[in-house]
Short mmCIF file of C-alpha atoms and ligand atoms in Angstrom, two decimals:
data_model
loop_
_atom_site.label_atom_id
_atom_site.label_comp_id
_atom_site.label_asym_id
_atom_site.label_seq_id
_atom_site.Cartn_x
_atom_site.Cartn_y
_atom_site.Cartn_z
CA MET A 1 135.98 17.31 175.67
CA PRO A 2 134.11 18.76 177.72
CA SER A 3 131.15 16.60 178.78
CA PRO A 4 127.54 18.03 177.48
CA SER A 5 126.53 18.28 181.46
CA GLN A 6 128.47 21.82 181.66
CA PHE A 7 124.47 22.95 180.21
CA VAL A 8 121.73 22.33 181.56
CA ILE A 9 119.12 20.49 180.22
CA ILE A 10 116.17 21.26 181.26
CA ASP A 11 113.03 18.12 180.62
CA CYS A 12 109.72 19.83 179.25
CA SER A 13 107.90 16.62 179.81
CA GLN A 14 106.80 19.40 183.20
CA ILE A 15 105.16 21.23 181.32
CA ASP A 16 103.31 19.52 178.47
CA GLY A 17 100.54 20.96 176.40
CA GLN A 18 99.85 23.94 174.68
CA TYR A 19 100.27 27.42 175.70
CA THR A 20 97.52 28.84 178.11
CA THR A 21 97.87 32.36 180.21
CA ASP A 22 97.23 30.14 182.96
CA LEU A 23 100.06 28.38 183.18
CA GLY A 24 102.06 30.57 185.28
CA ASN A 25 99.90 29.75 188.43
CA GLN A 26 100.82 26.28 187.97
CA GLU A 27 103.30 24.86 189.95
CA ASN A 28 105.65 23.31 187.70
CA PHE A 29 105.40 25.84 184.87
CA GLN A 30 106.91 28.06 187.94
CA LYS A 31 109.70 25.04 188.32
CA PHE A 32 110.16 25.11 184.45
CA ALA A 33 110.82 29.11 184.66
CA GLN A 34 113.48 28.27 187.52
CA ASP A 35 115.09 26.14 186.33
CA LEU A 36 114.79 27.33 182.64
CA GLY A 37 116.24 31.35 184.57
CA ASP A 38 119.15 29.16 186.24
CA GLY A 39 120.67 27.75 183.43
CA LEU A 40 120.21 30.56 180.75
CA SER A 41 121.98 33.52 183.46
CA SER A 42 124.97 30.53 184.26
CA SER A 43 125.81 30.39 180.84
CA GLY A 44 123.64 32.33 177.98
CA PHE A 45 122.78 27.79 176.66
CA VAL A 46 120.21 25.02 177.61
CA TYR A 47 119.12 22.36 175.95
CA PHE A 48 115.46 21.02 176.52
CA ILE A 49 114.25 17.56 176.23
CA ASN A 50 110.81 15.75 175.72
CA HIS A 51 109.73 19.29 174.38
CA GLY A 52 106.81 17.65 172.81
CA VAL A 53 108.13 18.74 169.30
CA SER A 54 108.11 15.74 167.08
CA SER A 55 111.30 14.59 165.47
CA THR A 56 109.61 14.59 161.85
CA THR A 57 109.15 18.51 161.98
CA PHE A 58 112.87 19.16 162.27
CA GLU A 59 114.18 16.26 159.94
CA GLU A 60 111.69 17.44 157.49
CA VAL A 61 113.11 20.52 157.56
CA PHE A 62 116.67 19.52 157.11
CA GLN A 63 115.51 16.27 154.44
CA GLN A 64 114.14 19.10 152.03
CA SER A 65 116.50 22.22 153.09
CA LYS A 66 119.45 19.21 152.12
CA GLN A 67 118.23 18.72 148.71
CA PHE A 68 117.47 22.53 148.26
CA PHE A 69 121.39 22.89 148.64
CA GLU A 70 122.35 20.18 146.61
CA LEU A 71 121.31 22.10 143.69
CA ASP A 72 123.48 23.34 141.18
CA SER A 73 124.85 26.21 142.44
CA ASP A 74 122.78 28.22 138.87
CA ILE A 75 119.82 27.10 140.24
CA LYS A 76 120.42 28.51 143.93
CA ILE A 77 121.85 32.00 143.39
CA LYS A 78 118.13 32.45 141.83
CA TYR A 79 116.99 32.68 145.28
CA LYS A 80 119.52 34.81 146.15
CA LYS A 81 118.76 37.80 148.46
CA VAL A 82 118.20 40.85 146.38
CA ASP A 83 118.17 44.18 149.50
CA PRO A 84 118.88 41.81 152.54
CA ALA A 85 118.09 45.32 154.78
CA LYS A 86 115.05 45.15 153.32
CA ASN A 87 114.14 41.15 153.08
CA PHE A 88 116.25 39.06 154.80
CA HIS A 89 114.53 36.06 152.35
CA GLY A 90 116.31 34.12 150.57
CA TYR A 91 119.27 32.55 149.73
CA THR A 92 123.25 33.00 150.68
CA PRO A 93 125.63 31.77 148.91
CA PRO A 94 128.82 30.56 150.66
CA THR A 95 130.87 33.73 151.97
CA SER A 96 129.32 36.64 151.47
CA GLU A 97 128.33 37.06 155.46
CA GLU A 98 131.05 38.64 157.30
CA ILE A 99 130.15 38.71 160.60
CA ALA A 100 133.10 39.60 162.28
CA ASN A 101 136.57 41.30 161.66
CA GLU A 102 138.91 39.53 159.19
CA SER A 103 141.64 39.45 162.21
CA ASN A 104 141.46 35.29 162.21
CA LYS A 105 141.98 34.33 158.58
CA ALA A 106 140.33 31.05 159.89
CA SER A 107 137.39 32.55 160.13
CA ARG A 108 136.09 32.13 156.50
CA ASP A 109 132.14 31.45 157.10
CA PHE A 110 132.16 28.28 155.14
CA LYS A 111 128.32 27.50 155.55
CA GLU A 112 126.14 28.71 153.24
CA SER A 113 121.82 29.03 154.16
CA PHE A 114 118.75 29.91 153.80
CA SER A 115 116.98 32.24 155.48
CA PHE A 116 112.46 32.09 155.48
CA VAL A 117 111.88 35.32 157.51
CA GLY A 118 108.85 36.92 158.76
CA ARG A 119 105.75 36.74 156.08
CA GLU A 120 107.66 34.92 153.83
CA ILE A 121 107.23 32.24 155.79
CA CYS A 122 104.09 31.78 154.75
CA GLY A 123 104.33 33.55 151.52
CA ALA A 124 104.83 31.59 148.12
CA ASN A 125 108.52 32.77 147.69
CA TYR A 126 110.24 29.10 147.63
CA PRO A 127 112.11 27.55 145.29
CA SER A 128 110.19 25.65 143.35
CA GLU A 129 112.67 22.69 142.80
CA THR A 130 111.50 21.43 146.22
CA PRO A 131 107.98 21.40 146.24
CA HIS A 132 107.83 20.00 149.77
CA LEU A 133 109.96 22.63 151.62
CA ARG A 134 107.82 25.31 151.88
CA GLN A 135 105.35 22.44 154.05
CA SER A 136 107.72 21.18 156.32
CA VAL A 137 109.28 25.18 156.91
CA LEU A 138 105.44 26.15 157.89
CA ASN A 139 105.16 23.26 160.08
CA PHE A 140 108.31 23.87 161.82
CA HIS A 141 107.33 27.29 162.43
CA HIS A 142 103.77 26.25 163.47
CA ALA A 143 105.28 23.85 166.26
CA MET A 144 108.42 26.05 167.53
CA SER A 145 106.11 29.34 167.41
CA SER A 146 103.70 27.10 170.43
CA PHE A 147 106.57 26.05 172.44
CA SER A 148 108.22 29.30 172.46
CA LYS A 149 105.42 31.39 173.51
CA LYS A 150 106.04 29.51 176.72
CA VAL A 151 109.35 29.81 177.16
CA MET A 152 108.82 33.50 177.05
CA LEU A 153 106.04 33.15 179.71
CA ALA A 154 108.72 31.36 181.77
CA LEU A 155 111.71 34.05 181.37
CA GLY A 156 108.62 36.66 182.52
CA LEU A 157 107.79 35.08 185.25
CA TYR A 158 111.64 34.54 186.69
CA LEU A 159 112.20 38.00 186.19
CA LYS A 160 109.55 39.20 187.54
CA LEU A 161 107.51 41.53 185.65
CA ASP A 162 104.50 42.99 186.68
CA ASP A 163 103.09 41.37 183.69
CA PRO A 164 105.01 38.44 182.83
CA GLU A 165 103.16 38.73 179.39
CA PHE A 166 104.53 41.74 178.70
CA LEU A 167 107.77 39.73 176.72
CA LEU A 168 104.83 37.95 174.55
CA LYS A 169 103.32 41.34 174.43
CA HIS A 170 106.31 42.37 171.60
CA HIS A 171 106.81 38.98 170.01
CA LYS A 172 103.23 39.27 168.61
CA SER A 173 104.53 37.55 165.35
CA LEU A 174 104.58 34.21 167.19
CA ASP A 175 100.59 34.22 166.98
CA GLY A 176 100.58 35.57 163.48
CA LEU A 177 102.63 36.37 160.95
CA LEU A 178 99.87 38.14 159.01
CA ASN A 179 99.07 40.05 160.84
CA PRO A 180 98.74 43.12 159.02
CA ASP A 181 99.26 45.58 162.65
CA ILE A 182 102.83 44.48 163.26
CA HIS A 183 106.58 43.65 161.20
CA PRO A 184 107.60 40.53 162.06
CA TRP A 185 111.36 39.53 162.58
CA ILE A 186 111.27 35.65 163.08
CA ASP A 187 113.24 34.18 160.73
CA ILE A 188 114.07 30.28 160.00
CA ARG A 189 117.80 29.76 159.01
CA SER A 190 118.51 26.91 157.68
CA ASN A 191 122.45 26.13 157.62
CA SER A 192 125.01 23.69 155.48
CA TYR A 193 128.48 24.01 156.18
CA LEU A 194 130.62 22.75 153.06
CA ALA A 195 132.18 19.47 152.78
CA LEU A 196 135.96 20.17 151.88
CA ASP A 197 138.67 17.92 150.25
CA ASP A 198 141.85 17.13 151.48
CA GLU A 199 143.91 19.93 149.72
CA GLU A 200 141.61 22.57 151.67
CA ILE A 201 141.71 20.81 155.41
CA ALA A 202 145.18 20.38 154.67
CA SER A 203 145.81 24.55 154.09
CA LEU A 204 143.92 25.40 156.94
CA PRO A 205 144.83 25.90 160.63
CA ASP A 206 144.16 23.60 163.53
CA ASP A 207 141.84 26.34 165.26
CA ALA A 208 140.17 26.91 161.38
CA LEU A 209 136.29 28.01 161.70
CA ARG A 210 133.15 26.73 159.93
CA LEU A 211 131.33 30.13 161.58
CA THR A 212 132.83 33.39 163.04
CA GLU A 213 132.32 34.06 166.78
CA HIS A 214 129.37 36.20 167.23
CA SER A 215 126.44 36.92 169.26
CA ASP A 216 122.59 36.42 168.19
CA TRP A 217 120.30 39.53 167.73
CA GLY A 218 117.75 38.93 168.68
CA THR A 219 115.70 37.61 171.97
CA LEU A 220 115.88 34.03 171.69
CA THR A 221 117.97 31.16 169.54
CA PHE A 222 116.00 27.99 169.54
CA LEU A 223 119.13 25.83 167.73
CA LEU A 224 119.02 22.52 166.07
CA GLN A 225 122.22 20.79 164.98
CA ASP A 226 122.97 17.44 163.30
CA ASN A 227 125.47 14.88 164.80
CA VAL A 228 128.94 16.18 163.59
CA GLY A 229 129.80 18.90 166.01
CA GLY A 230 131.87 22.13 165.79
CA LEU A 231 129.37 24.22 168.24
CA GLU A 232 131.11 26.49 170.84
CA ALA A 233 130.33 28.90 173.37
CA LYS A 234 132.39 31.19 175.00
CA ILE A 235 131.72 31.41 178.72
CA THR A 236 133.47 32.52 182.46
CA ASP A 237 135.06 29.90 184.10
CA LYS A 238 135.74 29.70 187.90
CA CYS A 239 138.43 32.39 187.40
CA GLY A 240 137.11 34.60 185.60
CA ASP A 241 138.67 33.89 182.52
CA ASN A 242 136.53 33.33 179.11
CA ILE A 243 137.01 30.30 177.65
CA TRP A 244 135.97 28.35 174.35
CA VAL A 245 133.78 25.08 175.56
CA SER A 246 131.96 22.73 173.33
CA VAL A 247 128.03 22.94 173.03
CA PRO A 248 127.32 19.25 171.71
CA PRO A 249 124.73 17.78 169.40
CA ILE A 250 122.52 15.51 172.16
CA ALA A 251 120.03 13.79 169.90
CA GLY A 252 116.46 14.79 170.50
CA SER A 253 117.04 17.93 172.03
CA ILE A 254 116.85 21.64 171.51
CA LEU A 255 119.29 24.28 172.18
CA LEU A 256 118.08 27.63 173.28
CA ASN A 257 120.22 30.46 174.14
CA SER A 258 119.78 34.53 174.41
CA GLY A 259 120.11 36.85 171.80
CA LEU A 260 120.86 40.97 172.67
CA MET A 261 117.87 42.11 172.71
CA LEU A 262 116.75 39.45 175.72
CA GLU A 263 120.19 40.71 177.27
CA MET A 264 119.11 44.39 177.19
CA TRP A 265 115.70 43.82 178.33
CA SER A 266 116.60 41.87 181.32
CA GLY A 267 119.49 44.13 182.26
CA GLY A 268 121.71 41.71 181.87
CA ARG A 269 120.59 38.25 183.86
CA PHE A 270 120.65 36.93 179.86
CA HIS A 271 123.94 37.26 178.19
CA ALA A 272 123.98 37.33 174.66
CA THR A 273 126.91 34.47 174.74
CA ALA A 274 129.56 34.73 172.00
CA HIS A 275 129.13 31.46 169.66
CA ARG A 276 131.44 29.84 166.77
CA VAL A 277 131.82 26.36 164.90
CA ARG A 278 134.84 25.09 164.55
CA LEU A 279 135.77 23.18 162.37
CA ILE A 280 136.46 19.73 163.32
CA LYS A 281 139.26 18.30 161.00
CA GLU A 282 138.29 14.46 161.06
CA ARG A 283 134.56 15.48 160.31
CA ALA A 284 135.28 18.34 157.27
CA LYS A 285 134.65 16.12 154.33
CA GLU A 286 131.11 15.62 155.74
CA VAL A 287 128.85 18.62 155.56
CA ARG A 288 127.21 20.11 158.83
CA GLN A 289 123.51 21.15 159.17
CA SER A 290 121.96 23.74 161.78
CA LEU A 291 118.20 24.75 162.02
CA ALA A 292 118.26 27.68 163.46
CA TRP A 293 115.00 29.61 165.01
CA PHE A 294 115.64 33.03 165.53
CA VAL A 295 113.06 34.80 167.59
CA ALA A 296 112.96 38.37 167.67
CA PRO A 297 110.74 41.72 168.64
CA ASP A 298 107.84 42.99 166.76
CA GLY A 299 109.86 45.27 164.34
CA ASP A 300 108.39 48.80 166.34
CA THR A 301 109.54 47.42 169.17
CA ARG A 302 111.80 49.58 171.52
CA VAL A 303 113.61 47.93 173.83
CA ASN A 304 114.85 48.93 177.25
CA MET A 305 115.83 47.23 180.55
CA LEU A 306 112.72 46.22 182.41
CA VAL A 307 114.83 45.21 185.61
CA ASP A 308 117.62 46.98 187.01
CA LYS A 309 121.06 46.42 185.97
CA LYS A 310 122.43 43.38 187.23
CA GLN A 311 125.47 44.10 189.75
CA GLY A 312 128.76 44.84 187.95
CA TYR A 313 127.35 44.11 184.51
CA VAL A 314 128.63 46.40 181.23
CA TRP A 315 127.57 45.96 177.62
CA SER A 316 130.28 44.31 176.45
CA HIS A 317 129.48 43.56 172.35
CA THR A 318 131.06 45.01 169.38
CA TYR A 319 127.29 46.09 168.65
CA PRO A 320 126.06 48.84 169.95
CA PRO A 321 123.49 47.81 172.60
CA PRO A 322 119.66 48.27 171.15
CA GLY A 323 117.17 50.88 173.02
CA ASN A 324 117.36 54.69 170.58
CA GLU A 325 115.63 52.66 167.43
CA SER A 326 112.96 50.61 166.97
CA ALA A 327 113.79 46.57 166.78
CA SER A 328 113.45 46.74 162.60
CA GLU A 329 115.51 50.17 162.43
CA TYR A 330 118.40 47.79 164.66
CA PHE A 331 117.94 45.26 162.77
CA GLN A 332 118.43 46.59 159.19
CA GLU A 333 121.71 48.58 161.06
CA ARG A 334 123.39 45.10 161.63
CA ILE A 335 122.26 43.27 158.82
CA LYS A 336 124.11 46.29 156.23
CA GLY A 337 127.44 45.95 158.51
CA ILE A 338 127.45 41.96 157.70
CA TYR A 339 127.31 42.61 154.55
CA ALA A 340 129.30 46.01 153.98
CA THR A 341 132.48 44.16 152.75
CA ARG A 342 131.20 41.29 150.13
CA TYR A 343 127.72 41.79 149.09
CA LYS A 344 126.95 43.64 145.91
CA TYR A 345 123.41 44.19 145.40
O1 LIG B 401 125.99 26.41 162.80
C1 LIG B 401 125.50 26.38 164.46
O2 LIG B 401 125.58 25.48 164.77
C2 LIG B 401 125.32 27.42 164.71
C3 LIG B 401 124.42 28.46 163.92
C4 LIG B 401 124.21 30.16 164.42
O3 LIG B 401 124.87 30.35 165.42
C5 LIG B 401 123.70 31.03 163.85
O4 LIG B 401 123.30 30.94 162.84
O5 LIG B 401 123.31 32.11 164.44
FE1 LIG B 402 124.71 32.17 166.08
#
């Protein structure tokens, strides 16, 4: 199995403390920006350690989500998304999403999830059966907003933008989801991959997946995964071939990957690397949990390249490039796509 060190691990103890606009002038922050930019541009994934977000913050969301996912399905279904393209907040039952095509029979999504989205993160639309879930999500949102602002400033510095805070100015939702002037698209998604029984496991091919190949749509995705494993990223090896490599759990770390919006803004320097979750047969009887914090531009943002195109760069995704429409319109189209055949609303 490939070692974790194929992805850069960034020690954040050098950038301790709260976000301030002055950070960009500090030498240690510039070093952080360089390490982060180099790591992210080489593979689209980096790990953060010593990031200052307490592990209790994550564990509580994992624990509270687990309580929700363990409820009977007739209770969970009450919280199902009603019209995902209009409001993505809510529960997604197993196999309702269709991220890629069906050519790979093993690509059914063996997972259920709950998305806490935009202003709804602060609202009351949470399952009444898990009364502490809301507070755990709010704490997570608060801690991650502060950390992701530093990451975004660092990327602005790395790209040598005239205004290093440019990206931040299009993610005002990080400073407050209730700002009436913005449509926030931040999405906190709690994923629970189903435990399978012997019969189901035996019926699956060796290359079965728990989550199909996809690239994330937003700017940045911060990911926490439990220790079950299976996450893989598609990278280009030294011979120029595309290969799938493991992105293993590293206790206490936060994983970061770039999405389509950052790929476009950065002229291809930060690739929205495709990833998937492989079903590890020896661990298939266990539930696997992950928690994704999708940071996306405020809804009215139009995302165009900020720097010259990287040499030889071409847009190579199945999704069209952003830019002709606002971020809200872009996301609504993507959402319609994943629910096209299975979701009845
Ligand atoms: O569960 C994981 O490790 C990955 C989840 C993911 O890629 C996603 O929700 O977009
Ligand atoms: Fe993803």
